[in-house]
Amino acid sequence: MAGFKMMDYPERDRPRERLRDQGASALSTPELIAILLRTGRTGTSAVELGGELLKKFGSLEAISRSPLAALKKVSGIGESKASQILAAFELGVRLQQNVTKRFIVDSSHDVWNWLGLEMVQLSSECVKVMVLNVRRELLAVETITQGILNESLTHPREIFRPAFFHQGYGIILVHNHPSGDPTPSRSDYEVTQQIQKAGMTLDIPLLDHVILGRGPKEEASYYSFRDAGIL
């Protein structure tokens, strides 16, 4: 018997239809994987199989690094599905390389230009890391956490993971204040100090910590720890 197909779902729950109606960002990671898989296996839907794949390898990063043979060992993942998954990751890598190529991040305003209009629209606090090479060219931007309204917990291990993965020289920590006021809180100062010390130990400097707010008519509104002389 073939695995469950997307058509077996109520239309409102089908990942492909949800992507069409709500956009890709509304889907969970297993749902996005399910669109690539198209079908599951006997007794297991494509979404469940996507979740199983994610759980087995531990992260999207681990899946992307896995050889074709390792993916094929998962029941329900044949050579065709494994090839589609790896091709999707490779396209993502090439897109990221193309988008970030030669974009120089040399000031807090450059950070705003890259992330400001996107992040000030968020209703909850989001933490991102910009990874730079020694020439301050942008290598990658990765989301670390998507928090609740006024709090987002971070750990140096997660903050510096993208720098190791992309072989970066340094990082810029970026997060938004949903209130619109970019003035740093006491917690913001403490996190900055913690990440700065960790960066010294790892020899990956924290180049700046930029808090994004919202000015009138979405004008640039941000606080830079570097500009303030703290970093």
mmCIF file of N, CA and C in Angstrom, residues 79-182:
data_model
loop_
_atom_site.group_PDB
_atom_site.id
_atom_site.type_symbol
_atom_site.label_atom_id
_atom_site.label_comp_id
_atom_site.label_asym_id
_atom_site.label_seq_id
_atom_site.Cartn_x
_atom_site.Cartn_y
_atom_site.Cartn_z
ATOM 1 N N GLU A 79 15.184 6.787 -2.680
ATOM 2 C CA GLU A 79 16.201 7.611 -3.329
ATOM 3 C C GLU A 79 15.604 8.890 -3.910
ATOM 4 N N SER A 80 14.400 8.793 -4.448
ATOM 5 C CA SER A 80 13.758 9.968 -5.044
ATOM 6 C C SER A 80 13.482 11.041 -3.992
ATOM 7 N N LYS A 81 12.889 10.638 -2.865
ATOM 8 C CA LYS A 81 12.576 11.606 -1.813
ATOM 9 C C LYS A 81 13.842 12.172 -1.187
ATOM 10 N N ALA A 82 14.828 11.315 -0.977
ATOM 11 C CA ALA A 82 16.083 11.773 -0.396
ATOM 12 C C ALA A 82 16.757 12.786 -1.320
ATOM 13 N N SER A 83 16.693 12.537 -2.618
ATOM 14 C CA SER A 83 17.288 13.450 -3.594
ATOM 15 C C SER A 83 16.579 14.795 -3.591
ATOM 16 N N GLN A 84 15.250 14.777 -3.478
ATOM 17 C CA GLN A 84 14.474 16.019 -3.443
ATOM 18 C C GLN A 84 14.826 16.847 -2.213
ATOM 19 N N ILE A 85 14.996 16.184 -1.082
ATOM 20 C CA ILE A 85 15.332 16.887 0.162
ATOM 21 C C ILE A 85 16.696 17.559 0.039
ATOM 22 N N LEU A 86 17.700 16.814 -0.427
ATOM 23 C CA LEU A 86 19.048 17.373 -0.539
ATOM 24 C C LEU A 86 19.112 18.465 -1.602
ATOM 25 N N ALA A 87 18.336 18.312 -2.673
ATOM 26 C CA ALA A 87 18.310 19.354 -3.704
ATOM 27 C C ALA A 87 17.720 20.650 -3.149
ATOM 28 N N ALA A 88 16.673 20.526 -2.318
ATOM 29 C CA ALA A 88 16.052 21.708 -1.720
ATOM 30 C C ALA A 88 17.037 22.443 -0.814
ATOM 31 N N PHE A 89 17.792 21.689 -0.028
ATOM 32 C CA PHE A 89 18.788 22.324 0.846
ATOM 33 C C PHE A 89 19.868 23.018 0.024
ATOM 34 N N GLU A 90 20.317 22.387 -1.043
ATOM 35 C CA GLU A 90 21.367 22.975 -1.865
ATOM 36 C C GLU A 90 20.883 24.265 -2.532
ATOM 37 N N LEU A 91 19.633 24.282 -2.971
ATOM 38 C CA LEU A 91 19.077 25.507 -3.537
ATOM 39 C C LEU A 91 19.055 26.623 -2.499
ATOM 40 N N GLY A 92 18.700 26.261 -1.245
ATOM 41 C CA GLY A 92 18.694 27.246 -0.175
ATOM 42 C C GLY A 92 20.072 27.825 0.075
ATOM 43 N N VAL A 93 21.080 26.953 0.070
ATOM 44 C CA VAL A 93 22.466 27.393 0.272
ATOM 45 C C VAL A 93 22.887 28.333 -0.843
ATOM 46 N N ARG A 94 22.579 27.970 -2.083
ATOM 47 C CA ARG A 94 22.981 28.802 -3.215
ATOM 48 C C ARG A 94 22.259 30.144 -3.214
ATOM 49 N N LEU A 95 20.989 30.135 -2.817
ATOM 50 C CA LEU A 95 20.252 31.388 -2.709
ATOM 51 C C LEU A 95 20.875 32.286 -1.662
ATOM 52 N N GLN A 96 21.186 31.723 -0.501
ATOM 53 C CA GLN A 96 21.782 32.502 0.576
ATOM 54 C C GLN A 96 23.116 33.090 0.141
ATOM 55 N N GLN A 97 23.916 32.300 -0.552
ATOM 56 C CA GLN A 97 25.215 32.783 -1.018
ATOM 57 C C GLN A 97 25.035 33.921 -2.017
ATOM 58 N N ASN A 98 24.034 33.795 -2.874
ATOM 59 C CA ASN A 98 23.797 34.811 -3.887
ATOM 60 C C ASN A 98 23.273 36.111 -3.272
ATOM 61 N N VAL A 99 22.354 35.955 -2.297
ATOM 62 C CA VAL A 99 21.741 37.134 -1.674
ATOM 63 C C VAL A 99 22.744 37.914 -0.845
ATOM 64 N N THR A 100 23.588 37.200 -0.100
ATOM 65 C CA THR A 100 24.494 37.876 0.831
ATOM 66 C C THR A 100 25.832 38.242 0.210
ATOM 67 N N LYS A 101 26.084 37.800 -1.009
ATOM 68 C CA LYS A 101 27.403 38.000 -1.615
ATOM 69 C C LYS A 101 27.786 39.474 -1.664
ATOM 70 N N ARG A 102 28.906 39.771 -1.031
ATOM 71 C CA ARG A 102 29.512 41.097 -1.069
ATOM 72 C C ARG A 102 28.685 42.188 -0.382
ATOM 73 N N PHE A 103 27.685 41.813 0.406
ATOM 74 C CA PHE A 103 26.974 42.831 1.189
ATOM 75 C C PHE A 103 27.812 43.128 2.423
ATOM 76 N N ILE A 104 28.298 44.338 2.515
ATOM 77 C CA ILE A 104 29.178 44.744 3.610
ATOM 78 C C ILE A 104 28.332 45.297 4.758
ATOM 79 N N VAL A 105 28.557 44.773 5.958
ATOM 80 C CA VAL A 105 27.877 45.273 7.149
ATOM 81 C C VAL A 105 28.908 46.025 7.980
ATOM 82 N N ASP A 106 28.946 47.328 7.778
ATOM 83 C CA ASP A 106 29.991 48.133 8.413
ATOM 84 C C ASP A 106 29.438 49.117 9.430
ATOM 85 N N SER A 107 28.108 49.098 9.616
ATOM 86 C CA SER A 107 27.507 50.043 10.559
ATOM 87 C C SER A 107 26.173 49.492 11.038
ATOM 88 N N SER A 108 25.671 50.094 12.098
ATOM 89 C CA SER A 108 24.360 49.693 12.609
ATOM 90 C C SER A 108 23.258 50.004 11.601
ATOM 91 N N HIS A 109 23.470 51.026 10.792
ATOM 92 C CA HIS A 109 22.452 51.348 9.786
ATOM 93 C C HIS A 109 22.394 50.268 8.703
ATOM 94 N N ASP A 110 23.528 49.645 8.420
ATOM 95 C CA ASP A 110 23.528 48.519 7.481
ATOM 96 C C ASP A 110 22.683 47.370 8.029
ATOM 97 N N VAL A 111 22.753 47.167 9.345
ATOM 98 C CA VAL A 111 21.937 46.133 9.989
ATOM 99 C C VAL A 111 20.460 46.465 9.802
ATOM 100 N N TRP A 112 20.118 47.735 10.035
ATOM 101 C CA TRP A 112 18.729 48.161 9.850
ATOM 102 C C TRP A 112 18.279 47.938 8.401
ATOM 103 N N ASN A 113 19.132 48.305 7.461
ATOM 104 C CA ASN A 113 18.775 48.160 6.049
ATOM 105 C C ASN A 113 18.499 46.707 5.678
ATOM 106 N N TRP A 114 19.208 45.782 6.323
ATOM 107 C CA TRP A 114 19.052 44.368 5.990
ATOM 108 C C TRP A 114 17.866 43.726 6.713
ATOM 109 N N LEU A 115 17.648 44.079 7.984
ATOM 110 C CA LEU A 115 16.664 43.373 8.797
ATOM 111 C C LEU A 115 15.542 44.240 9.365
ATOM 112 N N GLY A 116 15.724 45.553 9.340
ATOM 113 C CA GLY A 116 14.790 46.432 10.045
ATOM 114 C C GLY A 116 13.338 46.289 9.647
ATOM 115 N N LEU A 117 13.046 46.475 8.364
ATOM 116 C CA LEU A 117 11.652 46.467 7.927
ATOM 117 C C LEU A 117 10.986 45.110 8.133
ATOM 118 N N GLU A 118 11.778 44.051 8.097
ATOM 119 C CA GLU A 118 11.241 42.701 8.349
ATOM 120 C C GLU A 118 10.909 42.501 9.817
ATOM 121 N N MET A 119 11.849 42.867 10.701
ATOM 122 C CA MET A 119 11.706 42.507 12.106
ATOM 123 C C MET A 119 10.779 43.431 12.887
ATOM 124 N N VAL A 120 10.620 44.671 12.448
ATOM 125 C CA VAL A 120 9.746 45.566 13.213
ATOM 126 C C VAL A 120 8.282 45.212 13.031
ATOM 127 N N GLN A 121 7.977 44.348 12.071
ATOM 128 C CA GLN A 121 6.602 43.925 11.870
ATOM 129 C C GLN A 121 6.194 42.798 12.827
ATOM 130 N N LEU A 122 7.175 42.204 13.507
ATOM 131 C CA LEU A 122 6.901 41.044 14.352
ATOM 132 C C LEU A 122 6.225 41.456 15.655
ATOM 133 N N SER A 123 5.294 40.625 16.111
ATOM 134 C CA SER A 123 4.577 40.909 17.354
ATOM 135 C C SER A 123 5.234 40.274 18.565
ATOM 136 N N SER A 124 6.247 39.441 18.337
ATOM 137 C CA SER A 124 6.987 38.838 19.446
ATOM 138 C C SER A 124 8.475 39.065 19.215
ATOM 139 N N GLU A 125 9.233 38.903 20.276
ATOM 140 C CA GLU A 125 10.661 39.178 20.191
ATOM 141 C C GLU A 125 11.371 38.058 19.447
ATOM 142 N N CYS A 126 12.209 38.448 18.508
ATOM 143 C CA CYS A 126 12.948 37.506 17.678
ATOM 144 C C CYS A 126 14.436 37.836 17.767
ATOM 145 N N VAL A 127 15.261 36.814 17.885
ATOM 146 C CA VAL A 127 16.711 36.999 17.953
ATOM 147 C C VAL A 127 17.346 36.389 16.712
ATOM 148 N N LYS A 128 18.146 37.181 16.020
ATOM 149 C CA LYS A 128 18.864 36.706 14.836
ATOM 150 C C LYS A 128 20.360 36.960 15.005
ATOM 151 N N VAL A 129 21.152 36.199 14.272
ATOM 152 C CA VAL A 129 22.597 36.379 14.256
ATOM 153 C C VAL A 129 23.045 36.604 12.822
ATOM 154 N N MET A 130 23.798 37.677 12.614
ATOM 155 C CA MET A 130 24.430 37.931 11.324
ATOM 156 C C MET A 130 25.883 37.459 11.421
ATOM 157 N N VAL A 131 26.289 36.614 10.504
ATOM 158 C CA VAL A 131 27.650 36.071 10.500
ATOM 159 C C VAL A 131 28.456 36.797 9.430
ATOM 160 N N LEU A 132 29.607 37.349 9.809
ATOM 161 C CA LEU A 132 30.453 38.108 8.894
ATOM 162 C C LEU A 132 31.821 37.471 8.750
ATOM 163 N N ASN A 133 32.445 37.696 7.589
ATOM 164 C CA ASN A 133 33.834 37.271 7.442
ATOM 165 C C ASN A 133 34.745 38.414 7.856
ATOM 166 N N VAL A 134 36.048 38.218 7.691
ATOM 167 C CA VAL A 134 37.001 39.206 8.187
ATOM 168 C C VAL A 134 36.882 40.531 7.430
ATOM 169 N N ARG A 135 36.318 40.504 6.215
ATOM 170 C CA ARG A 135 36.120 41.730 5.431
ATOM 171 C C ARG A 135 34.757 42.363 5.720
ATOM 172 N N ARG A 136 34.069 41.811 6.717
ATOM 173 C CA ARG A 136 32.746 42.263 7.144
ATOM 174 C C ARG A 136 31.683 42.029 6.074
ATOM 175 N N GLU A 137 31.936 41.070 5.198
ATOM 176 C CA GLU A 137 30.932 40.638 4.240
ATOM 177 C C GLU A 137 29.969 39.682 4.927
ATOM 178 N N LEU A 138 28.692 39.824 4.615
ATOM 179 C CA LEU A 138 27.670 38.996 5.249
ATOM 180 C C LEU A 138 27.689 37.588 4.675
ATOM 181 N N LEU A 139 27.887 36.608 5.551
ATOM 182 C CA LEU A 139 27.892 35.210 5.134
ATOM 183 C C LEU A 139 26.529 34.556 5.311
ATOM 184 N N ALA A 140 25.826 34.929 6.365
ATOM 185 C CA ALA A 140 24.534 34.291 6.650
ATOM 186 C C ALA A 140 23.789 35.088 7.709
ATOM 187 N N VAL A 141 22.478 34.918 7.718
ATOM 188 C CA VAL A 141 21.615 35.443 8.779
ATOM 189 C C VAL A 141 20.753 34.285 9.244
ATOM 190 N N GLU A 142 20.801 33.982 10.537
ATOM 191 C CA GLU A 142 20.020 32.855 11.054
ATOM 192 C C GLU A 142 19.191 33.280 12.260
ATOM 193 N N THR A 143 17.968 32.765 12.320
ATOM 194 C CA THR A 143 17.094 33.014 13.465
ATOM 195 C C THR A 143 17.474 32.066 14.591
ATOM 196 N N ILE A 144 17.686 32.621 15.773
ATOM 197 C CA ILE A 144 18.067 31.812 16.939
ATOM 198 C C ILE A 144 16.844 31.456 17.762
ATOM 199 N N THR A 145 16.028 32.441 18.079
ATOM 200 C CA THR A 145 14.806 32.172 18.839
ATOM 201 C C THR A 145 13.693 33.095 18.384
ATOM 202 N N GLN A 146 12.489 32.616 18.528
ATOM 203 C CA GLN A 146 11.284 33.434 18.339
ATOM 204 C C GLN A 146 10.562 33.375 19.671
ATOM 205 N N GLY A 147 10.625 34.458 20.434
ATOM 206 C CA GLY A 147 10.180 34.410 21.821
ATOM 207 C C GLY A 147 8.764 34.886 22.033
ATOM 208 N N ILE A 148 8.409 35.021 23.298
ATOM 209 C CA ILE A 148 7.125 35.585 23.670
ATOM 210 C C ILE A 148 7.226 37.102 23.578
ATOM 211 N N LEU A 149 6.191 37.825 23.974
ATOM 212 C CA LEU A 149 6.088 39.251 23.694
ATOM 213 C C LEU A 149 7.305 40.065 24.119
ATOM 214 N N ASN A 150 7.776 39.903 25.361
ATOM 215 C CA ASN A 150 8.866 40.743 25.831
ATOM 216 C C ASN A 150 10.071 39.961 26.337
ATOM 217 N N GLU A 151 10.167 38.707 25.981
ATOM 218 C CA GLU A 151 11.281 37.919 26.500
ATOM 219 C C GLU A 151 11.685 36.858 25.500
ATOM 220 N N SER A 152 12.975 36.736 25.285
ATOM 221 C CA SER A 152 13.476 35.701 24.389
ATOM 222 C C SER A 152 14.767 35.170 24.988
ATOM 223 N N LEU A 153 14.757 33.887 25.366
ATOM 224 C CA LEU A 153 15.891 33.291 26.044
ATOM 225 C C LEU A 153 16.929 32.836 25.030
ATOM 226 N N THR A 154 18.172 33.172 25.299
ATOM 227 C CA THR A 154 19.259 32.788 24.405
ATOM 228 C C THR A 154 20.372 32.154 25.212
ATOM 229 N N HIS A 155 21.233 31.420 24.526
ATOM 230 C CA HIS A 155 22.379 30.791 25.154
ATOM 231 C C HIS A 155 23.557 30.950 24.207
ATOM 232 N N PRO A 156 24.762 31.231 24.718
ATOM 233 C CA PRO A 156 25.921 31.396 23.835
ATOM 234 C C PRO A 156 26.119 30.231 22.867
ATOM 235 N N ARG A 157 25.790 29.034 23.287
ATOM 236 C CA ARG A 157 25.953 27.865 22.416
ATOM 237 C C ARG A 157 25.149 28.032 21.135
ATOM 238 N N GLU A 158 23.916 28.526 21.262
ATOM 239 C CA GLU A 158 23.065 28.721 20.098
ATOM 240 C C GLU A 158 23.467 29.966 19.306
ATOM 241 N N ILE A 159 23.898 30.991 20.012
ATOM 242 C CA ILE A 159 24.282 32.236 19.355
ATOM 243 C C ILE A 159 25.469 32.031 18.425
ATOM 244 N N PHE A 160 26.449 31.248 18.859
ATOM 245 C CA PHE A 160 27.671 31.089 18.075
ATOM 246 C C PHE A 160 27.642 29.905 17.118
ATOM 247 N N ARG A 161 26.607 29.074 17.205
ATOM 248 C CA ARG A 161 26.516 27.922 16.305
ATOM 249 C C ARG A 161 26.584 28.336 14.823
ATOM 250 N N PRO A 162 25.842 29.378 14.380
ATOM 251 C CA PRO A 162 25.927 29.760 12.966
ATOM 252 C C PRO A 162 27.329 30.195 12.542
ATOM 253 N N ALA A 163 28.068 30.827 13.458
ATOM 254 C CA ALA A 163 29.427 31.272 13.117
ATOM 255 C C ALA A 163 30.336 30.082 12.846
ATOM 256 N N PHE A 164 30.200 29.027 13.639
ATOM 257 C CA PHE A 164 30.990 27.817 13.404
ATOM 258 C C PHE A 164 30.577 27.158 12.091
ATOM 259 N N PHE A 165 29.268 27.075 11.865
ATOM 260 C CA PHE A 165 28.766 26.386 10.679
ATOM 261 C C PHE A 165 29.209 27.092 9.405
ATOM 262 N N HIS A 166 29.173 28.434 9.409
ATOM 263 C CA HIS A 166 29.511 29.202 8.210
ATOM 264 C C HIS A 166 30.969 29.682 8.213
ATOM 265 N N GLN A 167 31.733 29.253 9.212
ATOM 266 C CA GLN A 167 33.148 29.601 9.312
ATOM 267 C C GLN A 167 33.347 31.119 9.286
ATOM 268 N N GLY A 168 32.571 31.789 10.130
ATOM 269 C CA GLY A 168 32.625 33.240 10.174
ATOM 270 C C GLY A 168 33.721 33.765 11.076
ATOM 271 N N TYR A 169 34.040 35.022 10.866
ATOM 272 C CA TYR A 169 35.031 35.706 11.699
ATOM 273 C C TYR A 169 34.389 36.283 12.959
ATOM 274 N N GLY A 170 33.218 36.885 12.794
ATOM 275 C CA GLY A 170 32.533 37.514 13.919
ATOM 276 C C GLY A 170 31.032 37.537 13.698
ATOM 277 N N ILE A 171 30.307 37.971 14.716
ATOM 278 C CA ILE A 171 28.848 37.984 14.628
ATOM 279 C C ILE A 171 28.282 39.321 15.083
ATOM 280 N N ILE A 172 27.082 39.613 14.601
ATOM 281 C CA ILE A 172 26.281 40.725 15.098
ATOM 282 C C ILE A 172 24.981 40.135 15.616
ATOM 283 N N LEU A 173 24.683 40.401 16.863
ATOM 284 C CA LEU A 173 23.443 39.939 17.475
ATOM 285 C C LEU A 173 22.367 40.984 17.211
ATOM 286 N N VAL A 174 21.207 40.533 16.769
ATOM 287 C CA VAL A 174 20.118 41.452 16.429
ATOM 288 C C VAL A 174 18.822 40.939 17.034
ATOM 289 N N HIS A 175 18.090 41.814 17.704
ATOM 290 C CA HIS A 175 16.741 41.435 18.115
ATOM 291 C C HIS A 175 15.839 42.673 18.093
ATOM 292 N N ASN A 176 14.563 42.419 18.107
ATOM 293 C CA ASN A 176 13.581 43.498 18.027
ATOM 294 C C ASN A 176 12.884 43.705 19.366
ATOM 295 N N HIS A 177 12.380 44.906 19.577
ATOM 296 C CA HIS A 177 11.501 45.204 20.696
ATOM 297 C C HIS A 177 10.110 45.441 20.123
ATOM 298 N N PRO A 178 9.181 44.523 20.336
ATOM 299 C CA PRO A 178 7.825 44.686 19.776
ATOM 300 C C PRO A 178 7.133 45.971 20.216
ATOM 301 N N SER A 179 7.553 46.525 21.345
ATOM 302 C CA SER A 179 6.951 47.779 21.817
ATOM 303 C C SER A 179 7.271 48.939 20.879
ATOM 304 N N GLY A 180 8.335 48.786 20.083
ATOM 305 C CA GLY A 180 8.770 49.857 19.199
ATOM 306 C C GLY A 180 9.889 50.698 19.771
ATOM 307 N N ASP A 181 10.102 50.617 21.072
ATOM 308 C CA ASP A 181 11.156 51.382 21.744
ATOM 309 C C ASP A 181 12.430 50.537 21.801
ATOM 310 N N PRO A 182 13.501 50.939 21.107
ATOM 311 C CA PRO A 182 14.718 50.128 21.077
ATOM 312 C C PRO A 182 15.634 50.300 22.290
#
